[in-house]
CSV table of C-alpha atoms and ligand atoms in Angstrom, one decimal:
chain,number,residue,atom,x,y,z
A,1,MET,CA,12.1,18.4,-14.9
A,2,ILE,CA,10.1,16.6,-12.3
A,3,TYR,CA,10.5,12.9,-12.9
A,4,LEU,CA,7.8,11.0,-11.4
A,5,ASP,CA,7.9,7.8,-13.3
A,6,ASN,CA,10.6,5.8,-11.3
A,7,ALA,CA,8.4,2.8,-11.3
A,8,ALA,CA,9.2,2.7,-15.2
A,9,THR,CA,12.9,3.2,-14.4
A,10,THR,CA,15.2,5.1,-12.1
A,11,PRO,CA,18.3,7.1,-13.5
A,12,VAL,CA,21.6,4.9,-12.7
A,13,ARG,CA,23.3,6.0,-9.5
A,14,PRO,CA,26.7,7.4,-10.5
A,15,GLU,CA,28.3,5.2,-7.7
A,16,ALA,CA,26.9,2.1,-9.7
A,17,LEU,CA,28.2,3.4,-12.7
A,18,GLN,CA,31.9,4.5,-11.2
A,19,ALA,CA,32.1,0.9,-9.6
A,20,ALA,CA,31.0,-1.0,-13.0
A,21,TRP,CA,33.8,0.8,-15.0
A,22,PRO,CA,36.6,-0.9,-14.1
A,23,TRP,CA,34.7,-4.4,-14.9
A,24,LEU,CA,34.2,-3.0,-18.6
A,25,THR,CA,37.5,-1.2,-19.2
A,26,SER,CA,40.7,-2.6,-17.7
A,27,GLU,CA,39.3,-5.7,-15.5
A,28,PHE,CA,38.0,-7.0,-18.6
A,29,GLY,CA,38.7,-10.9,-17.4
A,30,ASN,CA,36.3,-13.6,-17.8
A,31,PRO,CA,35.1,-14.8,-14.1
A,32,SER,CA,35.6,-18.4,-15.5
A,33,SER,CA,39.3,-18.2,-16.6
A,34,THR,CA,41.8,-19.5,-14.4
A,35,HIS,CA,44.5,-16.6,-14.7
A,36,GLU,CA,45.1,-13.6,-12.5
A,37,LEU,CA,42.8,-11.6,-14.5
A,38,GLY,CA,39.9,-14.1,-14.3
A,39,HIS,CA,40.4,-14.6,-10.7
A,40,ARG,CA,39.9,-10.9,-10.4
A,41,ALA,CA,36.7,-10.9,-12.1
A,42,SER,CA,35.4,-13.9,-10.1
A,43,GLY,CA,36.2,-12.3,-6.8
A,44,ALA,CA,34.5,-9.0,-7.8
A,45,LEU,CA,31.2,-11.2,-9.1
A,46,SER,CA,31.5,-13.0,-5.6
A,47,ASN,CA,32.0,-9.7,-3.6
A,48,ALA,CA,28.7,-8.6,-5.3
A,49,ARG,CA,26.8,-11.5,-4.7
A,50,ALA,CA,27.8,-11.3,-1.2
A,51,THR,CA,26.3,-7.9,-0.7
A,52,VAL,CA,22.9,-8.8,-2.5
A,53,ALA,CA,22.8,-12.3,-0.4
A,54,THR,CA,23.5,-10.1,2.7
A,55,TRP,CA,20.7,-7.8,1.9
A,56,LEU,CA,18.2,-10.5,1.0
A,57,ASP,CA,19.3,-12.2,4.3
A,58,CYS,CA,20.3,-15.4,2.3
A,59,ARG,CA,23.3,-17.4,1.0
A,60,PRO,CA,25.4,-16.1,-1.8
A,61,SER,CA,24.9,-19.2,-3.4
A,62,GLU,CA,21.0,-18.8,-3.6
A,63,VAL,CA,21.6,-15.6,-5.5
A,64,VAL,CA,21.8,-15.8,-9.5
A,65,PHE,CA,22.4,-12.7,-11.5
A,66,THR,CA,20.3,-12.1,-14.5
A,67,SER,CA,19.6,-9.7,-17.2
A,68,GLY,CA,16.4,-8.0,-15.1
A,69,GLY,CA,13.2,-8.6,-13.6
A,70,THR,CA,11.6,-10.3,-16.5
A,71,GLU,CA,14.3,-12.9,-16.8
A,72,GLY,CA,14.0,-13.9,-12.9
A,73,ASP,CA,10.5,-14.2,-13.4
A,74,ASN,CA,10.9,-16.5,-16.1
A,75,ILE,CA,13.6,-18.6,-14.1
A,76,ALA,CA,11.9,-18.8,-10.9
A,77,ILE,CA,8.4,-19.5,-12.5
A,78,LEU,CA,9.3,-21.8,-15.3
A,79,GLY,CA,12.5,-23.3,-13.7
A,80,LEU,CA,10.7,-24.1,-10.5
A,81,ALA,CA,7.4,-25.6,-12.1
A,82,LEU,CA,9.3,-27.9,-14.8
A,83,ALA,CA,11.8,-29.3,-12.4
A,84,ASN,CA,9.0,-29.7,-9.5
A,85,PRO,CA,6.1,-30.2,-11.1
A,86,ARG,CA,4.0,-32.0,-8.7
A,87,GLY,CA,0.1,-31.8,-10.0
A,88,ARG,CA,1.0,-29.0,-12.5
A,89,HIS,CA,-1.2,-26.6,-10.8
A,90,ILE,CA,-0.2,-22.6,-10.2
A,91,VAL,CA,-1.9,-20.4,-8.1
A,92,SER,CA,-1.6,-16.6,-9.1
A,93,ALA,CA,-3.6,-13.2,-9.7
A,94,HIS,CA,-4.6,-11.5,-13.3
A,95,THR,CA,-2.9,-8.1,-11.4
A,96,GLU,CA,0.7,-9.9,-11.8
A,97,HIS,CA,3.4,-8.3,-13.9
A,98,GLU,CA,3.3,-9.4,-17.8
A,99,ALA,CA,6.5,-11.3,-17.4
A,100,VAL,CA,4.6,-13.6,-14.5
A,101,LEU,CA,1.5,-13.5,-16.4
A,102,ALA,CA,3.4,-14.6,-19.9
A,103,SER,CA,5.7,-17.3,-17.8
A,104,ILE,CA,2.2,-18.9,-16.6
A,105,ASP,CA,0.8,-18.7,-20.2
A,106,ALA,CA,4.1,-20.7,-21.2
A,107,LEU,CA,3.4,-23.3,-18.6
A,108,VAL,CA,-0.3,-23.6,-19.7
A,109,ARG,CA,0.5,-23.9,-23.2
A,110,LEU,CA,3.5,-25.8,-23.7
A,111,HIS,CA,3.6,-28.1,-20.6
A,112,ASN,CA,0.0,-28.9,-19.6
A,113,PHE,CA,-0.2,-26.7,-16.3
A,114,GLU,CA,-3.5,-25.3,-14.9
A,115,VAL,CA,-4.0,-22.2,-13.4
A,116,SER,CA,-6.3,-20.9,-10.5
A,117,TRP,CA,-6.7,-17.3,-10.8
A,118,LEU,CA,-7.4,-15.5,-7.3
A,119,PRO,CA,-10.3,-13.2,-7.2
A,120,VAL,CA,-9.0,-9.8,-6.7
A,121,SER,CA,-11.0,-6.8,-4.8
A,122,SER,CA,-11.4,-3.3,-6.6
A,123,SER,CA,-8.0,-2.4,-5.0
A,124,GLY,CA,-6.2,-5.4,-6.2
A,125,GLU,CA,-6.3,-7.2,-3.1
A,126,VAL,CA,-6.4,-11.2,-2.8
A,127,THR,CA,-7.7,-12.8,0.5
A,128,LEU,CA,-6.0,-15.5,2.5
A,129,ALA,CA,-9.2,-17.3,2.5
A,130,ASP,CA,-9.2,-17.4,-1.5
A,131,VAL,CA,-5.5,-18.4,-1.5
A,132,ASN,CA,-6.5,-21.3,0.7
A,133,ALA,CA,-9.5,-22.4,-1.5
A,134,ALA,CA,-7.4,-22.2,-4.6
A,135,LEU,CA,-4.6,-24.5,-3.0
A,136,ARG,CA,-4.8,-28.4,-3.7
A,137,PRO,CA,-2.4,-31.2,-2.4
A,138,GLY,CA,-0.7,-31.2,-5.8
A,139,THR,CA,-0.2,-27.4,-6.4
A,140,THR,CA,3.2,-26.7,-7.9
A,141,LEU,CA,3.7,-22.9,-7.1
A,142,VAL,CA,1.8,-19.7,-5.9
A,143,THR,CA,3.4,-16.6,-7.8
A,144,LEU,CA,2.5,-13.1,-6.5
A,145,MET,CA,4.0,-9.8,-6.3
A,146,LEU,CA,5.0,-8.0,-2.9
A,147,ALA,CA,3.8,-4.5,-4.4
A,148,ASN,CA,2.0,-3.6,-7.5
A,149,ASN,CA,3.7,-1.7,-10.1
A,150,GLU,CA,0.6,0.3,-11.1
A,151,ILE,CA,-1.7,0.4,-8.3
A,152,GLY,CA,0.5,-0.1,-5.5
A,153,THR,CA,-1.3,-2.8,-3.7
A,154,ILE,CA,0.7,-4.8,-1.4
A,155,HIS,CA,0.2,-8.6,-0.8
A,156,PRO,CA,0.6,-10.3,2.8
A,157,ILE,CA,3.3,-12.6,1.1
A,158,ALA,CA,4.6,-14.2,4.3
A,159,ALA,CA,1.2,-15.4,5.2
A,160,ILE,CA,0.5,-16.6,1.9
A,161,ALA,CA,3.9,-18.7,1.8
A,162,GLU,CA,2.9,-20.2,4.6
A,163,LEU,CA,-0.7,-21.3,3.3
A,164,ALA,CA,1.5,-22.5,0.0
A,165,HIS,CA,3.9,-24.4,2.1
A,166,ALA,CA,1.2,-26.3,4.2
A,167,VAL,CA,0.2,-28.1,1.1
A,168,GLY,CA,3.6,-28.4,-0.2
A,169,ALA,CA,3.7,-25.9,-3.0
A,170,LEU,CA,6.5,-23.4,-3.8
A,171,MET,CA,6.4,-19.7,-3.1
A,172,HIS,CA,7.8,-17.1,-5.5
A,173,THR,CA,7.0,-13.5,-5.1
A,174,ASP,CA,8.2,-10.6,-7.5
A,175,VAL,CA,9.5,-7.4,-5.6
A,176,VAL,CA,10.8,-5.5,-8.5
A,177,GLN,CA,9.0,-2.9,-7.3
A,178,ALA,CA,9.0,-3.2,-3.7
A,179,ALA,CA,12.8,-3.2,-3.4
A,180,GLY,CA,14.1,-0.2,-1.4
A,181,TRP,CA,10.5,0.6,-0.2
A,182,LEU,CA,9.5,-2.5,1.8
A,183,ASP,CA,11.5,-5.1,3.8
A,184,VAL,CA,12.3,-7.9,1.3
A,185,ARG,CA,14.4,-9.9,3.3
A,186,VAL,CA,13.5,-13.7,2.1
A,187,THR,CA,13.5,-14.7,5.9
A,188,THR,CA,10.8,-12.2,6.2
A,189,LEU,CA,9.1,-13.1,3.6
A,190,GLY,CA,9.5,-16.9,3.9
A,191,VAL,CA,9.4,-17.4,-0.1
A,192,ASP,CA,11.4,-20.0,-2.1
A,193,ALA,CA,11.9,-17.7,-4.9
A,194,LEU,CA,12.3,-14.0,-5.4
A,195,THR,CA,12.8,-11.5,-8.6
A,196,LEU,CA,14.6,-8.4,-8.6
A,197,SER,CA,15.4,-5.8,-11.1
A,198,GLY,CA,18.3,-3.6,-11.2
A,199,HIS,CA,16.8,-0.6,-13.0
A,200,LYS,CA,14.2,0.4,-10.6
A,201,LEU,CA,16.6,0.8,-7.8
A,202,GLY,CA,19.5,2.9,-9.1
A,203,ALA,CA,21.4,0.1,-11.5
A,204,PRO,CA,21.5,-0.1,-15.0
A,205,LYS,CA,18.6,-1.5,-17.1
A,206,GLY,CA,19.6,-5.4,-17.8
A,207,SER,CA,20.7,-5.9,-14.7
A,208,GLY,CA,18.7,-7.8,-11.8
A,209,ALA,CA,19.2,-11.2,-9.7
A,210,VAL,CA,16.9,-14.0,-8.7
A,211,TYR,CA,16.9,-15.7,-5.2
A,212,LEU,CA,16.3,-19.5,-5.5
A,213,ARG,CA,16.5,-21.3,-2.4
A,214,GLY,CA,19.0,-23.6,-1.2
A,215,ARG,CA,19.2,-26.8,-3.0
A,216,LEU,CA,15.8,-26.6,-4.9
A,217,ALA,CA,15.5,-28.3,-8.4
A,218,VAL,CA,15.5,-25.7,-11.3
A,219,GLU,CA,15.3,-26.3,-14.7
A,220,PRO,CA,17.3,-23.6,-16.3
A,221,LEU,CA,16.1,-21.6,-19.3
A,222,LEU,CA,19.8,-21.1,-20.4
A,223,HIS,CA,21.7,-24.1,-21.2
A,224,GLY,CA,25.4,-23.9,-21.8
A,225,GLY,CA,28.5,-23.4,-19.4
A,226,GLY,CA,26.9,-23.9,-16.4
A,227,GLN,CA,27.6,-20.5,-14.5
A,228,GLU,CA,25.7,-19.3,-11.8
A,229,PHE,CA,25.4,-22.7,-9.8
A,230,ASP,CA,24.0,-24.3,-13.2
A,231,ARG,CA,21.1,-22.0,-13.0
A,232,ARG,CA,21.9,-19.6,-15.7
A,233,SER,CA,24.8,-20.3,-18.1
A,234,GLY,CA,26.3,-17.6,-20.2
A,235,THR,CA,29.6,-15.6,-19.4
A,236,GLU,CA,28.3,-13.5,-16.1
A,237,ASN,CA,27.8,-9.8,-16.9
A,238,VAL,CA,30.5,-8.8,-13.9
A,239,ALA,CA,30.2,-5.1,-14.4
A,240,TRP,CA,26.1,-5.0,-14.0
A,241,ALA,CA,26.3,-7.4,-10.8
A,242,VAL,CA,28.8,-5.0,-9.4
A,243,ALA,CA,26.6,-2.1,-10.0
A,244,LEU,CA,23.6,-3.8,-8.7
A,245,ALA,CA,25.0,-4.6,-5.7
A,246,THR,CA,26.5,-1.1,-5.2
A,247,ALA,CA,23.0,0.4,-6.0
A,248,ILE,CA,21.6,-2.0,-3.1
A,249,SER,CA,24.4,-1.0,-0.7
A,250,LEU,CA,23.1,2.4,-1.2
A,251,LEU,CA,19.7,2.2,-0.4
A,252,ASP,CA,18.2,3.4,2.5
A,253,ASP,CA,16.3,1.3,5.3
A,254,PRO,CA,13.0,0.8,4.0
A,255,ALA,CA,11.6,0.9,7.7
A,256,GLN,CA,12.5,4.6,7.7
A,257,GLU,CA,12.3,5.5,4.2
A,258,GLY,CA,9.1,3.7,3.5
A,259,PRO,CA,7.3,5.8,6.2
A,260,ARG,CA,8.7,8.9,5.0
A,261,VAL,CA,8.0,8.8,1.6
A,262,ALA,CA,4.4,7.6,2.4
A,263,GLN,CA,3.6,10.7,4.0
A,264,LEU,CA,4.6,12.6,1.0
A,265,ARG,CA,2.4,10.4,-0.8
A,266,ASP,CA,-0.5,10.7,1.2
A,267,ILE,CA,-0.4,14.7,1.0
A,268,PHE,CA,0.0,14.3,-2.8
A,269,ILE,CA,-3.0,11.9,-2.9
A,270,THR,CA,-5.1,14.2,-0.6
A,271,SER,CA,-4.1,17.5,-2.6
A,272,VAL,CA,-4.9,15.7,-6.0
A,273,GLN,CA,-8.3,14.7,-4.5
A,274,SER,CA,-9.2,18.1,-3.3
A,275,ALA,CA,-7.8,20.1,-6.3
A,276,ILE,CA,-9.6,17.7,-9.1
A,277,ASP,CA,-13.2,16.6,-8.5
A,278,ARG,CA,-12.9,13.7,-11.2
A,279,ALA,CA,-9.3,12.3,-9.8
A,280,GLN,CA,-10.4,8.6,-8.6
A,281,LEU,CA,-7.3,7.1,-6.8
A,282,THR,CA,-6.7,3.4,-7.8
A,283,GLY,CA,-5.3,0.8,-5.5
A,284,PRO,CA,-6.1,0.6,-1.6
A,285,GLN,CA,-6.4,4.0,0.4
A,286,LEU,CA,-4.3,2.6,3.1
A,287,THR,CA,-1.5,-0.2,3.1
A,288,ARG,CA,0.0,0.6,-0.3
A,289,HIS,CA,3.2,1.2,-2.1
A,290,PRO,CA,5.1,4.3,-0.4
A,291,ALA,CA,6.1,5.6,-3.8
A,292,ILE,CA,3.1,4.8,-6.2
A,293,ALA,CA,-0.1,6.8,-6.6
A,294,SER,CA,-2.0,6.6,-9.7
A,295,PHE,CA,-5.7,7.9,-10.8
A,296,THR,CA,-8.1,7.7,-13.2
A,297,PHE,CA,-9.8,10.9,-14.6
A,298,ALA,CA,-12.9,9.8,-16.5
A,299,GLY,CA,-14.1,11.7,-19.2
A,300,LEU,CA,-10.8,13.0,-20.3
A,301,ASN,CA,-8.2,11.8,-22.9
A,302,GLY,CA,-5.3,10.0,-21.0
A,303,GLU,CA,-3.0,10.6,-23.8
A,304,THR,CA,-3.5,13.9,-24.0
A,305,LEU,CA,-3.6,14.4,-20.3
A,306,LEU,CA,0.1,13.0,-20.3
A,307,LEU,CA,1.2,15.3,-23.0
A,308,GLU,CA,0.0,18.4,-21.3
A,309,LEU,CA,1.8,16.9,-18.1
A,310,GLU,CA,4.9,16.9,-20.1
A,311,GLU,CA,4.8,20.4,-21.5
A,312,ARG,CA,4.7,21.7,-17.9
A,313,ASN,CA,7.8,19.4,-17.4
A,314,VAL,CA,6.1,16.7,-14.9
A,315,ILE,CA,7.0,13.3,-16.5
A,316,VAL,CA,4.7,10.4,-15.6
A,317,SER,CA,3.2,7.3,-17.4
A,318,SER,CA,-0.1,5.7,-18.0
A,319,GLY,CA,-0.3,2.4,-16.3
A,320,SER,CA,2.4,0.6,-16.7
A,321,ALA,CA,5.5,1.7,-19.0
A,322,CYS,CA,6.9,-2.0,-19.0
A,323,ALA,CA,4.4,-3.3,-21.6
A,324,ALA,CA,6.4,-1.5,-24.6
A,325,GLY,CA,4.5,1.2,-26.2
A,326,LYS,CA,1.2,-0.5,-25.6
A,327,THR,CA,-1.9,2.0,-25.8
A,328,ASP,CA,-4.3,-0.8,-24.8
A,329,PRO,CA,-5.9,-0.4,-21.3
A,330,SER,CA,-3.9,-1.6,-18.5
A,331,HIS,CA,-4.7,-5.2,-17.6
A,332,VAL,CA,-4.3,-4.5,-14.2
A,333,LEU,CA,-7.0,-1.6,-14.0
A,334,LEU,CA,-9.2,-4.1,-15.9
A,335,ALA,CA,-8.5,-7.1,-13.5
A,336,VAL,CA,-9.8,-4.7,-10.7
A,337,GLY,CA,-13.0,-4.3,-12.4
A,338,ILE,CA,-12.1,-0.7,-14.0
A,339,ASP,CA,-14.3,0.2,-17.0
A,340,PRO,CA,-11.8,0.0,-20.2
A,341,GLU,CA,-12.8,3.4,-21.2
A,342,VAL,CA,-12.1,4.8,-17.6
A,343,ALA,CA,-8.8,2.7,-17.7
A,344,GLN,CA,-7.6,4.7,-20.5
A,345,THR,CA,-7.4,7.6,-18.5
A,346,SER,CA,-5.1,6.4,-16.0
A,347,VAL,CA,-2.0,8.2,-14.6
A,348,ARG,CA,0.7,6.7,-12.6
A,349,PHE,CA,2.8,8.9,-10.4
A,350,SER,CA,5.9,7.1,-8.8
A,351,PHE,CA,8.7,9.0,-7.0
A,352,SER,CA,12.3,8.3,-5.9
A,353,HIS,CA,14.0,8.6,-2.6
A,354,GLU,CA,14.9,12.2,-3.7
A,355,THR,CA,11.5,13.1,-4.8
A,356,THR,CA,10.6,16.5,-2.6
A,357,ALA,CA,7.7,17.8,-1.0
A,358,GLU,CA,8.1,21.0,-3.2
A,359,GLU,CA,8.4,19.0,-6.2
A,360,LEU,CA,4.9,17.4,-5.5
A,361,THR,CA,3.4,20.6,-4.7
A,362,ARG,CA,4.5,21.9,-8.2
A,363,ALA,CA,3.3,18.5,-9.6
A,364,VAL,CA,-0.2,19.1,-7.9
A,365,ALA,CA,-0.2,22.6,-9.8
A,366,ALA,CA,0.7,21.2,-13.3
A,367,LEU,CA,-1.8,18.3,-12.9
A,368,THR,CA,-4.7,20.7,-12.1
A,369,GLU,CA,-3.8,23.0,-15.2
A,370,ALA,CA,-3.3,19.9,-17.4
A,371,VAL,CA,-6.9,18.4,-16.3
A,372,ALA,CA,-8.5,22.1,-17.0
A,373,SER,CA,-6.9,22.3,-20.2
A,374,VAL,CA,-7.9,19.0,-21.3
A,375,THR,CA,-11.3,19.4,-20.0
A,376,ALA,CA,-11.8,22.7,-22.0
A,377,LEU,CA,-10.8,20.7,-25.2
A,378,ALA,CA,-13.1,18.0,-24.4
A,379,GLY,CA,-15.8,20.4,-23.9
B,1,LIG,N1,8.0,-7.2,-12.6
B,1,LIG,C1,7.7,-6.0,-12.2
B,1,LIG,C2,6.8,-5.8,-10.9
B,1,LIG,C3,7.8,-4.9,-12.8
B,1,LIG,O1,7.4,-3.6,-12.6
B,1,LIG,C4,8.7,-5.1,-14.0
B,1,LIG,C5,9.2,-3.8,-15.2
B,1,LIG,O2,8.7,-3.0,-14.9
B,1,LIG,C6,9.3,-6.3,-14.4
B,1,LIG,C7,8.9,-7.2,-13.4
B,1,LIG,C8,10.2,-6.5,-15.4
B,1,LIG,O3,11.6,-5.9,-15.2
B,1,LIG,P1,12.9,-6.1,-16.0
B,1,LIG,O4,12.1,-4.7,-16.9
B,1,LIG,O5,14.1,-5.9,-15.4
B,1,LIG,O6,12.6,-6.7,-17.2
């Protein structure tokens, strides 16, 4: 099997599972307990937190473990906006993940917030001039992802954060897809909040963390015993925190790994474009996520194309697999102006750190055959 759906989820690294195992079995203590078993659990949690903090270049007390990217986005957006409402104004873009869009929607529906949606180019980019024009003296929060999960567009987060801060707004970024591929240190990005998900980087589904800067006020979404610095109550999932930290510690340096895989991606894109006339790359040609390449194949049936690829052992997805079983055209493709019928034909290829040039050559051959077969069916 050639698994090219790593943006949907990655396999769990055996080392992460091994590191988690004791905390699910013999070391079952509650980190809040005052006996030895509890102390060992809280020690493991602290070590995991320190690993994540070192990687993000922040303080351990700024890392809150979560159940994944969706929760992190909700905590950052709702938690920060409700605790620091200012003029109840959010700036974002329609190309964000549903977890961000739905969190903003909750602020609008339930808490009287207003949103300025940034214009996006046909490759999903926003301009600094448009960000600046959208900002107001009372803007509460700007939330934009570092790298798009469907079309791979990269936003200049550090520059956007500077603009946001100039009017006193907070800046959140979702780096769920960027982690492991781009520099996600909070000192580089200059953000106040950042969301991570474990299952995109070799940790189990249901693991994750959110960075919340310093002593920023955050309205918790989960109320209870005050765990995680009063920012996320509930007995901590020690095993998944340990697994997340272990998977993170195994990541290669993105400064080397990003360009290495980007080279494979570029060969893949060129090969697909030269083999298949109707293949249209979505997202930008140049500055893009190193491991994501997605295309539309106008005139073909996207679902049949995925099945044909699967028959040839190439596993991919159409748009985003995170939108549970949806067959609607992707909101990201619609936001960048792609016709709904064409958007239905999109196929996303997303690589892992282990993806090889040889696998990609085989994937291009399988795609060429699959397109020929679906074209014959259509004709
Ligand atoms: N944000 C982005 C950019 C994603 O791609 C995803 C999942 O695909 C999420 C958030 C949600 O993360 P999780 O599945 O851990 O809730």
